[in-house]
mmCIF file of C-alpha atoms and ligand atoms in Angstrom:
data_model
loop_
_atom_site.group_PDB
_atom_site.id
_atom_site.type_symbol
_atom_site.label_atom_id
_atom_site.label_comp_id
_atom_site.label_asym_id
_atom_site.label_seq_id
_atom_site.Cartn_x
_atom_site.Cartn_y
_atom_site.Cartn_z
ATOM 1 C CA UNK A 1 68.881 13.289 66.503
ATOM 2 C CA UNK A 2 72.000 11.277 65.826
ATOM 3 C CA UNK A 3 72.311 7.736 67.111
ATOM 4 C CA UNK A 4 74.802 8.038 69.974
ATOM 5 C CA UNK A 5 73.794 5.162 72.226
ATOM 6 C CA UNK A 6 72.228 1.715 71.894
ATOM 7 C CA UNK A 7 70.849 -0.058 74.964
ATOM 8 C CA UNK A 8 70.406 -3.794 74.570
ATOM 9 C CA UNK A 9 67.957 -6.065 76.288
ATOM 10 C CA UNK A 10 69.493 -9.482 76.980
ATOM 11 C CA UNK A 11 67.053 -12.384 77.257
ATOM 12 C CA UNK A 12 65.410 -13.019 73.921
ATOM 13 C CA UNK A 13 67.302 -10.195 72.231
ATOM 14 C CA UNK A 14 71.014 -11.037 72.454
ATOM 15 C CA UNK A 15 70.207 -14.749 72.630
ATOM 16 C CA UNK A 16 67.195 -17.053 72.940
ATOM 17 C CA UNK A 17 67.910 -17.723 76.587
ATOM 18 C CA UNK A 18 64.435 -18.283 77.965
ATOM 19 C CA UNK A 19 63.175 -21.671 76.747
ATOM 20 C CA UNK A 20 66.444 -23.632 76.789
ATOM 21 C CA UNK A 21 68.316 -21.585 79.391
ATOM 22 C CA UNK A 22 66.359 -19.923 82.174
ATOM 23 C CA UNK A 23 63.406 -22.356 82.034
ATOM 24 C CA UNK A 24 65.645 -25.404 82.206
ATOM 25 C CA UNK A 25 67.670 -23.855 85.041
ATOM 26 C CA UNK A 26 64.511 -23.133 87.060
ATOM 27 C CA UNK A 27 63.485 -26.776 86.678
ATOM 28 C CA UNK A 28 66.946 -27.969 87.770
ATOM 29 C CA UNK A 29 66.665 -25.754 90.855
ATOM 30 C CA UNK A 30 63.193 -27.124 91.644
ATOM 31 C CA UNK A 31 64.516 -30.672 91.354
ATOM 32 C CA UNK A 32 67.571 -29.915 93.487
ATOM 33 C CA UNK A 33 65.292 -28.469 96.181
ATOM 34 C CA UNK A 34 63.147 -31.614 96.128
ATOM 35 C CA UNK A 35 60.149 -29.769 94.677
ATOM 36 C CA UNK A 36 57.675 -31.425 92.314
ATOM 37 C CA UNK A 37 57.072 -28.337 90.226
ATOM 38 C CA UNK A 38 58.335 -28.239 86.616
ATOM 39 C CA UNK A 39 57.733 -25.505 84.068
ATOM 40 C CA UNK A 40 57.019 -26.875 80.598
ATOM 41 C CA UNK A 41 57.512 -24.734 77.490
ATOM 42 C CA UNK A 42 53.939 -23.322 77.228
ATOM 43 C CA UNK A 43 53.624 -22.741 80.988
ATOM 44 C CA UNK A 44 56.899 -20.833 81.021
ATOM 45 C CA UNK A 45 55.578 -18.666 78.184
ATOM 46 C CA UNK A 46 52.654 -17.658 80.405
ATOM 47 C CA UNK A 47 54.979 -16.969 83.321
ATOM 48 C CA UNK A 48 57.062 -14.614 81.179
ATOM 49 C CA UNK A 49 54.245 -12.100 81.721
ATOM 50 C CA UNK A 50 56.179 -11.281 84.890
ATOM 51 C CA UNK A 51 59.829 -10.235 84.537
ATOM 52 C CA UNK A 52 62.483 -11.251 87.035
ATOM 53 C CA UNK A 53 63.094 -14.818 88.157
ATOM 54 C CA UNK A 54 62.236 -14.326 91.833
ATOM 55 C CA UNK A 55 59.086 -12.426 90.877
ATOM 56 C CA UNK A 56 58.215 -15.242 88.435
ATOM 57 C CA UNK A 57 58.443 -17.922 91.147
ATOM 58 C CA UNK A 58 56.114 -15.852 93.338
ATOM 59 C CA UNK A 59 53.699 -15.272 90.440
ATOM 60 C CA UNK A 60 53.611 -19.008 89.648
ATOM 61 C CA UNK A 61 52.376 -19.707 93.168
ATOM 62 C CA UNK A 62 49.938 -16.835 93.379
ATOM 63 C CA UNK A 63 48.229 -17.533 90.086
ATOM 64 C CA UNK A 64 47.569 -21.109 91.241
ATOM 65 C CA UNK A 65 46.089 -19.798 94.474
ATOM 66 C CA UNK A 66 49.030 -21.118 96.525
ATOM 67 C CA UNK A 67 50.881 -19.257 99.205
ATOM 68 C CA UNK A 68 54.269 -18.160 97.852
ATOM 69 C CA UNK A 69 57.398 -19.304 99.732
ATOM 70 C CA UNK A 70 59.073 -16.806 102.071
ATOM 71 C CA UNK A 71 61.289 -14.232 100.375
ATOM 72 C CA UNK A 72 64.489 -15.896 101.636
ATOM 73 C CA UNK A 73 63.359 -19.281 100.311
ATOM 74 C CA UNK A 74 62.607 -17.762 96.925
ATOM 75 C CA UNK A 75 66.025 -16.078 97.003
ATOM 76 C CA UNK A 76 67.697 -19.415 97.808
ATOM 77 C CA UNK A 77 65.855 -21.212 95.023
ATOM 78 C CA UNK A 78 66.733 -18.431 92.623
ATOM 79 C CA UNK A 79 70.411 -18.497 93.590
ATOM 80 C CA UNK A 80 70.433 -22.217 92.761
ATOM 81 C CA UNK A 81 68.691 -21.464 89.459
ATOM 82 C CA UNK A 82 71.332 -18.872 88.610
ATOM 83 C CA UNK A 83 74.135 -21.402 89.260
ATOM 84 C CA UNK A 84 72.455 -23.925 86.956
ATOM 85 C CA UNK A 85 71.930 -21.225 84.336
ATOM 86 C CA UNK A 86 75.612 -20.301 84.482
ATOM 87 C CA UNK A 87 76.429 -23.971 83.889
ATOM 88 C CA UNK A 88 74.150 -24.186 80.852
ATOM 89 C CA UNK A 89 75.628 -21.034 79.360
ATOM 90 C CA UNK A 90 79.195 -22.172 80.079
ATOM 91 C CA UNK A 91 78.397 -25.431 78.266
ATOM 92 C CA UNK A 92 77.722 -23.339 75.158
ATOM 93 C CA UNK A 93 74.033 -24.185 75.009
ATOM 94 C CA UNK A 94 72.843 -20.745 73.865
ATOM 95 C CA UNK A 95 74.281 -18.998 70.787
ATOM 96 C CA UNK A 96 73.800 -15.308 70.010
ATOM 97 C CA UNK A 97 70.862 -14.510 67.742
ATOM 98 C CA UNK A 98 71.644 -13.745 64.072
ATOM 99 C CA UNK A 99 73.047 -10.278 63.472
ATOM 100 C CA UNK A 100 73.698 -9.456 67.122
ATOM 101 C CA UNK A 101 77.477 -9.704 66.965
ATOM 102 C CA UNK A 102 77.615 -7.950 63.581
ATOM 103 C CA UNK A 103 75.575 -4.983 64.795
ATOM 104 C CA UNK A 104 77.372 -4.767 68.132
ATOM 105 C CA UNK A 105 80.776 -4.752 66.452
ATOM 106 C CA UNK A 106 79.753 -2.265 63.784
ATOM 107 C CA UNK A 107 78.272 0.096 66.363
ATOM 108 C CA UNK A 108 81.296 -0.256 68.631
ATOM 109 C CA UNK A 109 83.682 0.490 65.746
ATOM 110 C CA UNK A 110 81.557 3.529 64.886
ATOM 111 C CA UNK A 111 82.044 4.921 68.398
ATOM 112 C CA UNK A 112 78.415 4.497 69.456
ATOM 113 C CA UNK A 113 78.042 4.053 73.202
ATOM 114 C CA UNK A 114 76.733 0.585 74.019
ATOM 115 C CA UNK A 115 74.989 -0.595 77.156
ATOM 116 C CA UNK A 116 72.813 -3.341 78.563
ATOM 117 C CA UNK A 117 69.420 -2.816 80.226
ATOM 118 C CA UNK A 118 67.962 -6.087 81.478
ATOM 119 C CA UNK A 119 65.891 -7.535 84.268
ATOM 120 C CA UNK A 120 68.071 -10.611 84.545
ATOM 121 C CA UNK A 121 70.507 -11.205 87.396
ATOM 122 C CA UNK A 122 74.035 -9.752 86.961
ATOM 123 C CA UNK A 123 75.631 -13.205 87.368
ATOM 124 C CA UNK A 124 73.452 -14.566 84.541
ATOM 125 C CA UNK A 125 74.365 -11.614 82.325
ATOM 126 C CA UNK A 126 78.065 -12.055 83.090
ATOM 127 C CA UNK A 127 77.896 -15.709 82.080
ATOM 128 C CA UNK A 128 76.338 -14.844 78.735
ATOM 129 C CA UNK A 129 78.923 -12.142 78.043
ATOM 130 C CA UNK A 130 81.811 -14.398 78.965
ATOM 131 C CA UNK A 131 80.706 -17.508 77.111
ATOM 132 C CA UNK A 132 78.547 -16.291 74.215
ATOM 133 C CA UNK A 133 79.839 -12.797 73.428
ATOM 134 C CA UNK A 134 83.436 -12.777 74.630
ATOM 135 C CA UNK A 135 85.102 -11.207 77.687
ATOM 136 C CA UNK A 136 86.213 -8.109 75.766
ATOM 137 C CA UNK A 137 82.569 -7.013 75.912
ATOM 138 C CA UNK A 138 82.798 -6.439 79.663
ATOM 139 C CA UNK A 139 84.781 -3.314 78.705
ATOM 140 C CA UNK A 140 83.013 -2.517 75.469
ATOM 141 C CA UNK A 141 79.640 -2.076 77.169
ATOM 142 C CA UNK A 142 79.762 1.265 78.941
ATOM 143 C CA UNK A 143 77.090 0.184 81.399
ATOM 144 C CA UNK A 144 75.682 -3.192 82.464
ATOM 145 C CA UNK A 145 72.348 -2.355 84.103
ATOM 146 C CA UNK A 146 70.814 -5.575 85.415
ATOM 147 C CA UNK A 147 68.495 -7.204 87.909
ATOM 148 C CA UNK A 148 67.640 -5.726 91.283
ATOM 149 C CA UNK A 149 69.696 -2.566 90.720
ATOM 150 C CA UNK A 150 66.329 -0.843 90.297
ATOM 151 C CA UNK A 151 63.358 -1.962 92.408
ATOM 152 C CA UNK A 152 60.766 -1.870 89.603
ATOM 153 C CA UNK A 153 61.588 -4.219 86.715
ATOM 154 C CA UNK A 154 60.282 -3.967 83.137
ATOM 155 C CA UNK A 155 57.679 -2.908 82.013
ATOM 156 C CA UNK A 156 58.695 -0.047 84.321
ATOM 157 C CA UNK A 157 61.121 2.328 82.571
ATOM 158 C CA UNK A 158 63.518 2.382 85.545
ATOM 159 C CA UNK A 159 66.295 0.152 84.188
ATOM 160 C CA UNK A 160 66.508 2.236 80.996
ATOM 161 C CA UNK A 161 66.439 5.487 82.930
ATOM 162 C CA UNK A 162 69.138 4.159 85.257
ATOM 163 C CA UNK A 163 71.372 3.146 82.331
ATOM 164 C CA UNK A 164 70.949 6.533 80.609
ATOM 165 C CA UNK A 165 71.693 8.390 83.850
ATOM 166 C CA UNK A 166 74.878 6.379 84.298
ATOM 167 C CA UNK A 167 75.934 7.131 80.723
ATOM 168 C CA UNK A 168 74.900 10.783 80.732
ATOM 169 C CA UNK A 169 72.827 10.341 77.553
ATOM 170 C CA UNK A 170 69.284 11.454 76.737
ATOM 171 C CA UNK A 171 66.401 9.411 75.290
ATOM 172 C CA UNK A 172 66.613 11.485 72.090
ATOM 173 C CA UNK A 173 70.003 10.019 71.173
ATOM 174 C CA UNK A 174 69.407 6.476 72.468
ATOM 175 C CA UNK A 175 67.861 3.446 70.795
ATOM 176 C CA UNK A 176 66.580 0.360 72.625
ATOM 177 C CA UNK A 177 66.781 -3.203 71.286
ATOM 178 C CA UNK A 178 64.066 -5.468 72.677
ATOM 179 C CA UNK A 179 62.195 -8.709 72.067
ATOM 180 C CA UNK A 180 59.144 -8.620 74.349
ATOM 181 C CA UNK A 181 56.029 -6.596 75.080
ATOM 182 C CA UNK A 182 57.262 -5.797 78.579
ATOM 183 C CA UNK A 183 60.636 -4.727 77.210
ATOM 184 C CA UNK A 184 59.069 -2.535 74.553
ATOM 185 C CA UNK A 185 56.791 -0.925 77.147
ATOM 186 C CA UNK A 186 59.792 -0.203 79.391
ATOM 187 C CA UNK A 187 61.722 1.397 76.532
ATOM 188 C CA UNK A 188 58.733 3.442 75.397
ATOM 189 C CA UNK A 189 58.003 4.614 78.944
ATOM 190 C CA UNK A 190 61.617 5.782 79.183
ATOM 191 C CA UNK A 191 61.053 7.842 76.015
ATOM 192 C CA UNK A 192 63.182 5.668 73.746
ATOM 193 C CA UNK A 193 62.779 4.595 70.185
ATOM 194 C CA UNK A 194 62.871 0.817 69.947
ATOM 195 C CA UNK A 195 63.676 -1.973 67.505
ATOM 196 C CA UNK A 196 62.003 -5.299 68.283
ATOM 197 C CA UNK A 197 63.233 -8.740 67.219
ATOM 198 C CA UNK A 198 60.476 -11.170 68.103
ATOM 199 C CA UNK A 199 60.832 -14.827 69.058
ATOM 200 C CA UNK A 200 58.462 -17.747 69.614
ATOM 201 C CA UNK A 201 57.516 -16.553 73.074
ATOM 202 C CA UNK A 202 56.890 -12.939 72.081
ATOM 203 C CA UNK A 203 55.499 -13.111 68.533
ATOM 204 C CA UNK A 204 51.935 -12.351 69.670
ATOM 205 C CA UNK A 205 52.846 -9.483 72.001
ATOM 206 C CA UNK A 206 51.620 -5.974 71.248
ATOM 207 C CA UNK A 207 54.380 -3.847 69.733
ATOM 208 C CA UNK A 208 52.221 -1.076 68.307
ATOM 209 C CA UNK A 209 54.256 2.127 68.313
ATOM 210 C CA UNK A 210 57.639 0.384 68.026
ATOM 211 C CA UNK A 211 60.024 1.728 65.371
ATOM 212 C CA UNK A 212 60.765 -1.572 63.649
ATOM 213 C CA UNK A 213 59.512 -5.099 64.309
ATOM 214 C CA UNK A 214 61.403 -7.948 62.624
ATOM 215 C CA UNK A 215 61.925 -11.676 63.047
ATOM 216 C CA UNK A 216 65.646 -11.201 63.716
ATOM 217 C CA UNK A 217 68.444 -8.759 62.831
ATOM 218 C CA UNK A 218 69.560 -11.193 60.151
ATOM 219 C CA UNK A 219 72.765 -11.586 58.209
ATOM 220 C CA UNK A 220 73.729 -10.975 54.568
ATOM 221 C CA UNK A 221 74.170 -14.712 54.037
ATOM 222 C CA UNK A 222 70.875 -15.760 55.671
ATOM 223 C CA UNK A 223 67.351 -15.700 54.216
ATOM 224 C CA UNK A 224 65.792 -12.222 54.424
ATOM 225 C CA UNK A 225 64.275 -11.272 57.758
ATOM 226 C CA UNK A 226 60.491 -11.056 58.130
ATOM 227 C CA UNK A 227 59.349 -7.479 58.592
ATOM 228 C CA UNK A 228 56.210 -7.142 60.731
ATOM 229 C CA UNK A 229 56.163 -3.380 61.187
ATOM 230 C CA UNK A 230 58.256 -0.729 59.469
ATOM 231 C CA UNK A 231 56.707 2.664 60.276
ATOM 232 C CA UNK A 232 59.790 4.609 59.119
ATOM 233 C CA UNK A 233 59.602 3.036 55.661
ATOM 234 C CA UNK A 234 63.155 1.670 55.845
ATOM 235 C CA UNK A 235 64.412 0.095 52.647
ATOM 236 C CA UNK A 236 66.649 -2.910 51.956
ATOM 237 C CA UNK A 237 65.485 -4.719 55.044
ATOM 238 C CA UNK A 238 66.806 -8.113 54.002
ATOM 239 C CA UNK A 239 68.852 -7.741 57.180
ATOM 240 C CA UNK A 240 69.061 -4.932 59.718
ATOM 241 C CA UNK A 241 72.050 -2.662 59.181
ATOM 242 C CA UNK A 242 73.529 0.081 61.355
ATOM 243 C CA UNK A 243 72.334 2.559 58.712
ATOM 244 C CA UNK A 244 68.747 1.474 59.460
ATOM 245 C CA UNK A 245 69.240 2.196 63.146
ATOM 246 C CA UNK A 246 70.634 5.640 62.311
ATOM 247 C CA UNK A 247 67.706 6.324 59.980
ATOM 248 C CA UNK A 248 65.225 5.473 62.733
ATOM 249 C CA UNK A 249 66.794 8.118 64.968
ATOM 250 C CA UNK A 250 66.632 10.741 62.202
ATOM 251 C CA UNK A 251 63.077 9.840 61.213
HETATM 252 C C1 XBP B 301 64.105 -11.411 81.077
HETATM 253 C C2 XBP B 301 63.560 -11.745 82.385
HETATM 254 C C3 XBP B 301 64.423 -12.451 83.344
HETATM 255 C C4 XBP B 301 64.803 -13.830 82.923
HETATM 256 C C5 XBP B 301 65.274 -14.642 84.097
HETATM 257 O O1 XBP B 301 64.200 -10.037 81.008
HETATM 258 O O2 XBP B 301 62.431 -11.466 82.694
HETATM 259 O O3 XBP B 301 63.706 -12.547 84.545
HETATM 260 O O4 XBP B 301 63.678 -14.498 82.395
HETATM 261 O O5 XBP B 301 66.336 -14.020 84.705
HETATM 262 P P1 XBP B 301 65.024 -9.239 79.853
HETATM 263 P P2 XBP B 301 66.498 -13.977 86.294
HETATM 264 O O6 XBP B 301 64.543 -9.762 78.545
HETATM 265 O O7 XBP B 301 64.624 -7.835 80.115
HETATM 266 O O8 XBP B 301 66.476 -9.472 80.065
HETATM 267 O O9 XBP B 301 66.038 -15.311 86.803
HETATM 268 O O10 XBP B 301 67.986 -13.776 86.487
HETATM 269 O O11 XBP B 301 65.663 -12.853 86.793
HETATM 270 MG MG1 MG B 302 63.924 -9.718 76.630
#
């Protein structure tokens, strides 16, 4: 099938938002609420097993054998976290990952439908689009599927299925871009082919069955990307090109 649609994960894929963005914002919210709890870098990596910030706060309590706060208290804490996250993003703390803008622009110019499928909160996504990508991308993405719009977050396929329904596209013509095991599982369960760009938090996740696993999308003027899995036998993978993404869909 031809490549007609690309659905992008956000956190870890468009930008490395987790360690220096979301994690820091959670800690600011804990401090603001007068709580002792802080999530250091390794602890946050363990908590990433659960997607969704509110779900993550609950999981952090439950795995320590503590009673989780009431749903409205978690929601209040998470709203504070989102405000802090917006501030960090607005301050320009988190750049796009290499190759993201290049591939987005090339795909957009080629008339490929582009969308977002993420578990993060819409307000957090909006901040990243406005400050890291540019406001024109609010119109260039044909769908922004985010957060609680579906009840079951990744690794459930629901957010991908929702985005495809909204766009009127099928899994056969759609490629997912992901960075994590949960994201890859969600894409696969939705019937999508998937390219994975790993990061420090996700490098040991299981991506068996993915269509390409690389260290980053890369750029012509950067050192060549590391290729961890290339089941389609793509060539010239010094950086990921739109032609590679098309070849994956044909393969
Ligand atoms: C990332 C997530 C999110 C963020 C935090 O998912 O799991 O929960 O860590 O965002 P994806 P919120 O990579 O699919 O975007 O606190 O707004 O949930
Ligand atoms: Mg991700």
